[in-house]
Short mmCIF file of C-alpha atoms in Angstrom, two decimals:
data_model
loop_
_atom_site.label_atom_id
_atom_site.label_comp_id
_atom_site.label_asym_id
_atom_site.label_seq_id
_atom_site.Cartn_x
_atom_site.Cartn_y
_atom_site.Cartn_z
CA MET D 1 17.15 -21.51 -50.69
CA ASN D 2 20.03 -23.92 -51.22
CA LEU D 3 18.35 -27.27 -51.86
CA ASN D 4 21.63 -29.16 -51.64
CA LYS D 5 21.79 -28.24 -47.96
CA TYR D 6 18.59 -30.20 -47.34
CA SER D 7 19.23 -33.05 -49.81
CA ARG D 8 19.07 -35.82 -47.18
CA GLN D 9 15.79 -34.42 -45.90
CA ILE D 10 14.33 -33.92 -49.38
CA ALA D 11 15.13 -37.58 -50.13
CA LEU D 12 12.44 -38.63 -47.64
CA PRO D 13 9.29 -39.56 -49.61
CA PHE D 14 6.94 -37.54 -47.41
CA ILE D 15 9.05 -34.38 -47.71
CA GLY D 16 10.54 -33.99 -51.19
CA ILE D 17 11.02 -30.58 -52.77
CA GLU D 18 7.43 -29.52 -52.17
CA GLY D 19 7.68 -30.34 -48.46
CA GLN D 20 10.98 -28.49 -48.16
CA VAL D 21 9.39 -25.43 -49.74
CA SER D 22 6.54 -25.67 -47.22
CA LEU D 23 9.09 -25.64 -44.39
CA PHE D 24 10.87 -22.65 -45.91
CA GLN D 25 7.59 -20.73 -46.15
CA THR D 26 6.58 -21.45 -42.55
CA LYS D 27 6.67 -18.76 -39.88
CA ILE D 28 7.03 -19.99 -36.31
CA LEU D 29 7.01 -18.08 -33.03
CA ILE D 30 8.97 -19.64 -30.15
CA ILE D 31 8.05 -18.37 -26.71
CA GLY D 32 10.89 -18.74 -24.25
CA ALA D 33 14.63 -18.96 -24.91
CA GLY D 34 15.48 -21.57 -22.28
CA ALA D 35 16.67 -25.14 -22.61
CA LEU D 36 13.65 -26.47 -24.52
CA SER D 37 13.90 -23.59 -26.95
CA HIS D 38 17.58 -24.32 -27.62
CA SER D 39 17.12 -27.97 -28.53
CA SER D 40 13.97 -27.38 -30.59
CA SER D 41 15.07 -24.22 -32.40
CA ILE D 42 18.38 -25.64 -33.62
CA TYR D 43 16.63 -28.48 -35.46
CA LEU D 44 13.90 -26.21 -36.77
CA THR D 45 16.68 -23.96 -38.06
CA THR D 46 18.78 -26.66 -39.68
CA SER D 47 15.63 -28.23 -41.16
CA GLY D 48 14.96 -25.00 -43.05
CA ILE D 49 12.01 -23.33 -41.30
CA GLY D 50 12.13 -20.03 -43.16
CA HIS D 51 11.03 -17.57 -40.47
CA ILE D 52 11.72 -18.06 -36.75
CA SER D 53 10.94 -15.47 -34.07
CA ILE D 54 12.01 -15.93 -30.45
CA ILE D 55 10.64 -13.93 -27.54
CA ASP D 56 11.94 -13.89 -23.95
CA PHE D 57 12.60 -11.09 -21.48
CA ASP D 58 14.97 -13.15 -19.31
CA ILE D 59 18.69 -12.58 -18.77
CA ILE D 60 21.35 -15.31 -18.97
CA GLU D 61 22.59 -16.59 -15.61
CA GLU D 62 25.37 -19.01 -14.77
CA SER D 63 22.90 -21.72 -13.74
CA ASN D 64 21.52 -21.70 -17.31
CA LEU D 65 24.76 -22.82 -18.94
CA SER D 66 24.42 -26.54 -18.19
CA ARG D 67 21.12 -26.83 -20.08
CA GLN D 68 20.93 -23.89 -22.46
CA ILE D 69 23.66 -25.12 -24.74
CA PHE D 70 24.15 -22.07 -26.96
CA PHE D 71 25.07 -19.78 -24.06
CA ARG D 72 28.66 -19.33 -22.91
CA GLN D 73 30.29 -17.84 -19.85
CA GLU D 74 30.80 -14.48 -21.57
CA ASP D 75 27.05 -14.29 -22.35
CA ILE D 76 26.03 -14.00 -18.70
CA GLY D 77 23.97 -10.85 -18.17
CA LYS D 78 22.82 -10.64 -21.80
CA TYR D 79 19.32 -11.24 -23.15
CA LYS D 80 18.55 -14.88 -23.86
CA ALA D 81 16.42 -14.33 -26.96
CA GLU D 82 19.02 -12.12 -28.61
CA ILE D 83 21.99 -14.44 -28.00
CA LEU D 84 20.07 -17.55 -29.03
CA SER D 85 18.88 -15.99 -32.29
CA LYS D 86 22.40 -14.81 -33.16
CA ASN D 87 23.74 -18.33 -32.65
CA LEU D 88 21.00 -19.84 -34.80
CA LYS D 89 21.83 -17.46 -37.65
CA ASN D 90 25.35 -18.90 -37.72
CA TYR D 91 23.87 -22.30 -38.56
CA ASN D 92 21.62 -21.14 -41.38
CA LYS D 93 22.02 -17.70 -42.88
CA ASP D 94 19.27 -18.35 -45.45
CA LEU D 95 16.56 -17.90 -42.83
CA ASN D 96 14.83 -14.91 -41.30
CA ILE D 97 15.52 -15.20 -37.55
CA SER D 98 14.35 -12.42 -35.25
CA PHE D 99 14.12 -11.86 -31.50
CA TYR D 100 12.17 -9.83 -28.95
CA ASN D 101 13.71 -9.02 -25.56
CA THR D 102 10.38 -8.58 -23.84
CA LYS D 103 7.69 -10.45 -21.97
CA PHE D 104 5.12 -12.20 -24.13
CA THR D 105 1.61 -10.69 -23.99
CA GLU D 106 -1.25 -10.46 -26.45
CA ASN D 107 -0.45 -6.79 -27.06
CA ILE D 108 3.15 -7.66 -27.91
CA PHE D 109 1.92 -10.38 -30.24
CA ASN D 110 -0.27 -7.88 -32.09
CA GLU D 111 2.67 -5.48 -32.42
CA MET D 112 4.72 -8.17 -34.20
CA LYS D 113 2.40 -7.93 -37.23
CA THR D 114 3.51 -11.33 -38.51
CA ASN D 115 1.14 -14.02 -39.79
CA PHE D 116 2.61 -16.90 -37.81
CA ASP D 117 1.70 -20.40 -38.95
CA ILE D 118 2.42 -22.07 -35.61
CA ILE D 119 3.47 -21.15 -32.06
CA LEU D 120 5.80 -23.21 -29.88
CA ASN D 121 5.53 -22.66 -26.14
CA ALA D 122 8.88 -23.44 -24.54
CA SER D 123 8.23 -21.42 -21.39
CA ASP D 124 7.44 -22.94 -18.02
CA ASN D 125 4.45 -21.06 -16.63
CA PHE D 126 0.69 -21.47 -16.90
CA GLU D 127 -0.10 -17.80 -17.43
CA THR D 128 1.76 -17.85 -20.75
CA ARG D 129 -0.14 -20.97 -21.80
CA LYS D 130 -3.45 -19.22 -21.16
CA ILE D 131 -2.38 -16.24 -23.28
CA ILE D 132 -1.22 -18.48 -26.13
CA ASN D 133 -4.47 -20.46 -25.98
CA THR D 134 -6.51 -17.28 -26.37
CA ILE D 135 -4.34 -16.06 -29.25
CA SER D 136 -4.59 -19.48 -30.90
CA LEU D 137 -8.38 -19.39 -30.87
CA LYS D 138 -8.66 -15.72 -31.75
CA TYR D 139 -6.27 -15.78 -34.72
CA ASN D 140 -6.67 -19.43 -35.77
CA ILE D 141 -3.06 -20.45 -35.11
CA PRO D 142 -2.08 -23.99 -34.07
CA TRP D 143 0.33 -24.21 -31.15
CA VAL D 144 2.54 -26.74 -29.43
CA ASP D 145 3.11 -26.99 -25.68
CA ILE D 146 6.14 -28.74 -24.22
CA GLY D 147 7.23 -28.84 -20.61
CA ILE D 148 9.53 -30.60 -18.17
CA PHE D 149 9.19 -31.26 -14.46
CA GLN D 150 12.23 -32.96 -12.93
CA THR D 151 12.49 -36.23 -14.92
CA LYS D 152 9.03 -36.05 -16.49
CA ALA D 153 7.93 -34.25 -19.61
CA HIS D 154 4.93 -33.68 -21.86
CA TYR D 155 4.08 -32.65 -25.42
CA CYS D 156 0.75 -31.62 -26.96
CA LEU D 157 -0.37 -30.02 -30.23
CA PHE D 158 -3.49 -27.83 -30.21
CA LYS D 159 -5.33 -26.91 -33.39
CA PRO D 160 -8.32 -24.51 -33.40
CA GLY D 161 -11.51 -26.36 -34.15
CA TYR D 162 -10.36 -29.57 -32.50
CA GLY D 163 -10.22 -28.37 -28.92
CA CYS D 164 -8.06 -26.05 -26.86
CA TYR D 165 -5.88 -26.02 -23.76
CA HIS D 166 -8.91 -25.20 -21.61
CA CYS D 167 -10.75 -28.25 -23.01
CA LEU D 168 -7.89 -30.46 -21.84
CA PHE D 169 -7.20 -28.70 -18.52
CA PRO D 170 -10.39 -26.84 -17.49
CA ASP D 171 -9.58 -26.71 -13.78
CA ILE D 172 -5.83 -26.19 -13.84
CA ILE D 173 -4.48 -23.64 -11.39
CA GLU D 174 -1.30 -21.59 -11.35
CA SER D 175 1.64 -23.40 -9.82
CA ASN D 176 5.00 -22.12 -8.61
CA GLU D 177 6.62 -25.45 -9.43
CA ASN D 178 8.90 -25.21 -12.44
CA CYS D 179 12.35 -26.38 -13.46
CA SER D 180 13.99 -23.37 -11.79
CA LEU D 181 12.69 -24.39 -8.37
CA MET D 182 12.29 -28.17 -8.63
CA GLY D 183 15.23 -29.07 -10.86
CA VAL D 184 15.58 -30.73 -14.23
CA LEU D 185 17.93 -33.23 -15.86
CA SER D 186 19.74 -31.56 -18.77
CA PRO D 187 19.57 -34.38 -21.40
CA ILE D 188 15.78 -34.46 -21.07
CA CYS D 189 15.68 -30.92 -22.42
CA GLY D 190 17.54 -32.07 -25.51
CA ILE D 191 15.26 -35.06 -26.03
CA MET D 192 12.02 -33.10 -25.66
CA GLY D 193 13.15 -30.18 -27.80
CA SER D 194 14.15 -32.57 -30.57
CA PHE D 195 10.86 -34.45 -30.24
CA ALA D 196 8.90 -31.20 -30.52
CA ALA D 197 10.87 -30.10 -33.61
CA ASN D 198 10.21 -33.45 -35.26
CA GLU D 199 6.47 -33.27 -34.57
CA ILE D 200 6.24 -29.68 -35.79
CA ILE D 201 7.94 -30.58 -39.07
CA LYS D 202 5.52 -33.48 -39.54
CA PHE D 203 2.58 -31.20 -38.78
CA ILE D 204 3.68 -28.60 -41.34
CA ILE D 205 4.04 -31.19 -44.08
CA LEU D 206 1.42 -33.82 -43.20
CA ASN D 207 -1.32 -31.63 -41.71
CA PRO D 208 -4.11 -32.69 -41.22
CA ASN D 209 -2.70 -36.20 -40.85
CA SER D 210 -0.61 -35.31 -37.80
CA LYS D 211 -1.62 -36.45 -34.35
CA ILE D 212 -3.93 -33.76 -33.04
CA ASN D 213 -5.69 -34.24 -29.68
CA HIS D 214 -2.94 -36.55 -28.47
CA TYR D 215 -1.19 -35.78 -25.18
CA PHE D 216 2.25 -37.37 -24.81
CA ASN D 217 3.61 -38.04 -21.34
CA PHE D 218 7.21 -39.13 -20.71
CA ASN D 219 8.87 -40.49 -17.57
CA PHE D 220 12.61 -40.60 -18.18
CA MET D 221 13.45 -42.08 -14.78
CA GLU D 222 11.39 -45.18 -15.58
CA ASN D 223 11.84 -44.84 -19.36
CA THR D 224 8.10 -45.06 -19.91
CA PHE D 225 5.97 -43.29 -22.47
CA LYS D 226 2.20 -42.87 -22.55
CA GLU D 227 -0.04 -41.39 -25.20
CA TYR D 228 -3.49 -40.13 -24.26
CA TYR D 229 -6.29 -39.20 -26.66
CA TRP D 230 -8.56 -36.34 -25.65
CA THR D 231 -11.57 -34.73 -27.30
CA LYS D 232 -12.90 -31.24 -27.66
CA ASN D 233 -15.27 -30.05 -24.94
CA LEU D 234 -18.35 -28.90 -26.86
CA GLU D 235 -19.29 -26.68 -23.92
CA CYS D 236 -15.85 -25.10 -23.51
CA GLU D 237 -16.42 -21.44 -22.71
CA LEU D 238 -13.30 -20.35 -24.60
CA CYS D 239 -13.86 -22.35 -27.79
CA CYS D 240 -17.42 -21.08 -28.02
CA ASN D 241 -16.28 -17.46 -27.90
CA TYR D 242 -14.30 -17.60 -31.15
CA LYS D 243 -15.09 -18.45 -34.74
CA TYR D 244 -12.44 -20.37 -36.61
CA SER D 245 -11.85 -22.40 -39.72
CA LEU D 246 -10.29 -25.86 -39.71
CA GLU D 247 -7.34 -24.75 -41.85
CA ILE D 248 -4.41 -22.46 -41.09
CA LYS D 249 -5.67 -19.27 -42.69
CA SER D 250 -2.28 -18.10 -43.93
CA LYS D 251 -1.71 -21.28 -45.97
CA LEU D 252 -2.56 -21.08 -49.64
CA LYS D 253 -4.65 -23.94 -51.02
CA LYS D 254 -2.39 -25.89 -53.34
CA ASP D 255 -4.95 -26.14 -56.14
CA GLN D 256 -6.02 -22.50 -56.07
CA TYR D 257 -4.02 -21.61 -59.19
CA GLU D 258 -4.44 -24.83 -61.12
CA ILE D 259 -5.44 -24.25 -64.73
CA ASN D 260 -6.61 -26.64 -67.44
CA PHE D 261 -6.06 -26.98 -71.18
CA GLU D 262 -9.54 -25.71 -72.12
CA HIS D 263 -9.10 -22.60 -70.00
CA ILE D 264 -6.00 -21.64 -71.99
CA LEU D 265 -7.73 -22.12 -75.36
CA ASN D 266 -10.98 -20.40 -74.48
CA ARG D 267 -9.48 -17.16 -73.17
CA ASN D 268 -7.65 -14.38 -74.94
CA ASP D 269 -5.10 -13.89 -72.17
CA ASN D 270 -1.39 -13.65 -72.93
CA TYR D 271 0.20 -16.86 -71.69
CA PHE D 272 3.81 -17.94 -71.44
CA ILE D 273 4.64 -21.60 -70.83
CA ILE D 274 7.57 -22.63 -68.61
CA TYR D 275 8.43 -26.32 -68.68
CA LEU D 276 10.38 -27.67 -65.68
CA ASP D 277 11.49 -31.16 -66.71
CA GLU D 278 14.92 -31.43 -68.26
CA ASP D 279 14.22 -34.73 -70.03
CA PHE D 280 11.90 -33.02 -72.51
CA LYS D 281 13.69 -31.26 -75.36
CA LYS D 282 11.88 -28.62 -77.37
CA THR D 283 13.79 -26.56 -79.91
CA LYS D 284 10.94 -24.27 -80.89
CA GLN D 285 10.25 -21.08 -78.98
CA TYR D 286 6.49 -21.36 -79.43
CA LEU D 287 3.85 -24.03 -78.95
CA THR D 288 0.90 -23.93 -81.34
CA LEU D 289 -2.38 -24.81 -79.65
CA LYS D 290 -5.34 -24.80 -82.04
CA GLN D 291 -3.90 -21.96 -84.09
CA GLN D 292 -2.74 -20.09 -81.00
CA SER D 293 1.01 -19.56 -80.71
CA ILE D 294 2.16 -19.48 -77.09
CA PRO D 295 5.77 -18.61 -76.19
CA PHE D 296 7.65 -21.42 -74.48
CA ILE D 297 10.90 -21.86 -72.51
CA GLN D 298 12.47 -24.52 -70.29
CA LYS D 299 13.84 -23.84 -66.81
CA SER D 300 15.24 -26.01 -64.03
CA ILE D 301 13.21 -26.09 -60.81
CA TYR D 302 16.34 -24.93 -59.00
CA HIS D 303 16.11 -21.66 -60.92
CA PHE D 304 13.19 -20.64 -58.74
CA PHE D 305 15.06 -21.02 -55.44
CA ASP D 306 17.59 -18.34 -56.41
CA ASN D 307 16.36 -14.83 -55.60
CA ASN D 308 18.79 -13.26 -58.06
CA LYS D 309 17.49 -15.41 -60.90
CA ILE D 310 13.90 -14.59 -60.00
CA GLU D 311 14.73 -10.87 -60.14
CA LYS D 312 16.29 -11.35 -63.57
CA LEU D 313 13.19 -13.24 -64.63
CA ALA D 314 11.06 -10.27 -63.63
CA ASN D 315 13.14 -8.00 -65.88
CA LYS D 316 12.70 -10.13 -68.99
CA HIS D 317 10.70 -8.10 -71.51
CA TYR D 318 8.95 -11.17 -72.92
CA PHE D 319 7.28 -11.81 -69.54
CA TYR D 320 5.67 -8.38 -69.53
CA ASN D 321 1.91 -8.59 -69.05
CA LYS D 322 1.99 -12.39 -69.40
CA LYS D 323 0.36 -15.13 -67.36
CA LEU D 324 2.95 -17.82 -66.68
CA ILE D 325 1.90 -21.47 -67.03
CA LEU D 326 4.16 -23.93 -65.17
CA ILE D 327 4.31 -27.53 -66.40
CA CYS D 328 6.23 -30.55 -65.11
CA LYS D 329 6.06 -34.32 -65.28
CA PHE D 330 4.20 -35.08 -62.05
CA GLY D 331 2.76 -31.70 -61.05
CA ILE D 332 4.85 -31.25 -57.90
CA LYS D 333 7.56 -29.00 -59.33
CA SER D 334 5.02 -26.87 -61.18
CA LYS D 335 2.98 -26.29 -58.00
CA THR D 336 6.14 -25.37 -56.11
CA ALA D 337 7.40 -22.95 -58.76
CA CYS D 338 3.94 -21.42 -59.10
CA ASP D 339 3.77 -20.71 -55.39
CA ILE D 340 7.23 -19.12 -55.36
CA LEU D 341 6.42 -16.93 -58.36
CA ARG D 342 3.11 -15.89 -56.79
CA LYS D 343 4.95 -14.72 -53.70
CA ASN D 344 7.17 -12.65 -56.00
CA LYS D 345 4.16 -10.94 -57.62
CA PHE D 346 4.08 -12.98 -60.84
CA HIS D 347 0.75 -14.01 -62.39
CA SER D 348 1.56 -17.70 -62.39
CA TYR D 349 -0.50 -20.88 -62.75
CA PHE D 350 0.27 -24.57 -63.06
CA LEU D 351 -1.24 -27.00 -65.53
CA SER D 352 -3.06 -30.00 -64.14
CA LYS D 353 -1.12 -33.25 -64.45
CA THR D 354 -3.76 -34.90 -66.64
CA GLN D 355 -3.60 -32.01 -69.12
CA LYS D 356 0.17 -31.84 -69.50
CA GLN D 357 0.58 -34.42 -72.26
CA SER D 358 -1.98 -32.68 -74.45
CA ILE D 359 0.27 -29.66 -74.73
CA LEU D 360 3.56 -31.50 -75.13
CA ASN D 361 2.26 -33.55 -78.07
CA LEU D 362 1.42 -30.45 -80.08
CA ASP D 363 3.81 -28.61 -82.41
#
């Protein structure tokens, strides 16, 4: 991952390097490749969401071109999901972007065999919403619903454990009214897609502090905006049928591989210390901790965002059969590097912030 590409985003206090890594590790499924999908997916792509899958069975028609901004005249007759994904890849080749030219069903979802972190519904029919709601509860996946009707629009985030689509709309019935039949104003698609992308990014980074159980309603003819708070229906027949946790199950707890000073001294494991702050200069190749000599090197945090450098790291003979201890000034870089190394099959840990100085003061 090229961090320089996201430097303006990383500069935001609530994102930083750790937040950017979280975005890069996120897997999102976008259902529908229409106008809302275009405006949301482009900003999810340029923001660095690492894995994006798009599913839609529909074919591009001439009437789509005024709203679905990545389609051109020569694309008419081709699959929407395929053309959209190819265009997104041109904006960010670092990402894994895939497509499915088929109708979304639960069986198709199971065939994907991907542990999605979040689902974005950018389709315009109620049957799809019901399917997504069931999948969300069954597999513990948060999902976002956006929709447009003429000059009105809505947005809502659903998280298992807090209530579902059926809690909010228990008596909703199928309707034939959608943007294809009733019309839609093109700029609204851009506004709502961008709004959804922004909220999804905040949810990935700030969860659980994001606004869950809030239904946003927009009227762009009157330029009015309303926010409604809703609660889980404790007697919802769908929620009661599924067991779920209150966390996204595919997310690793950030403190799971935290290690302390005493743990290092009291075990006979082979450790190797990697220090990530460039302001600390250490000429020795070993740190002596209570008569234990532990090998030591310094690396830049950027080293761990380069796949080639990680492969070279794996081939270093002095890492063989070692447990890697990551240390940095504030604990953020070490957590980030630890997570990346874990995903690349390294036995890595990070030292707690309060324990760091104890090691650095020893010779």
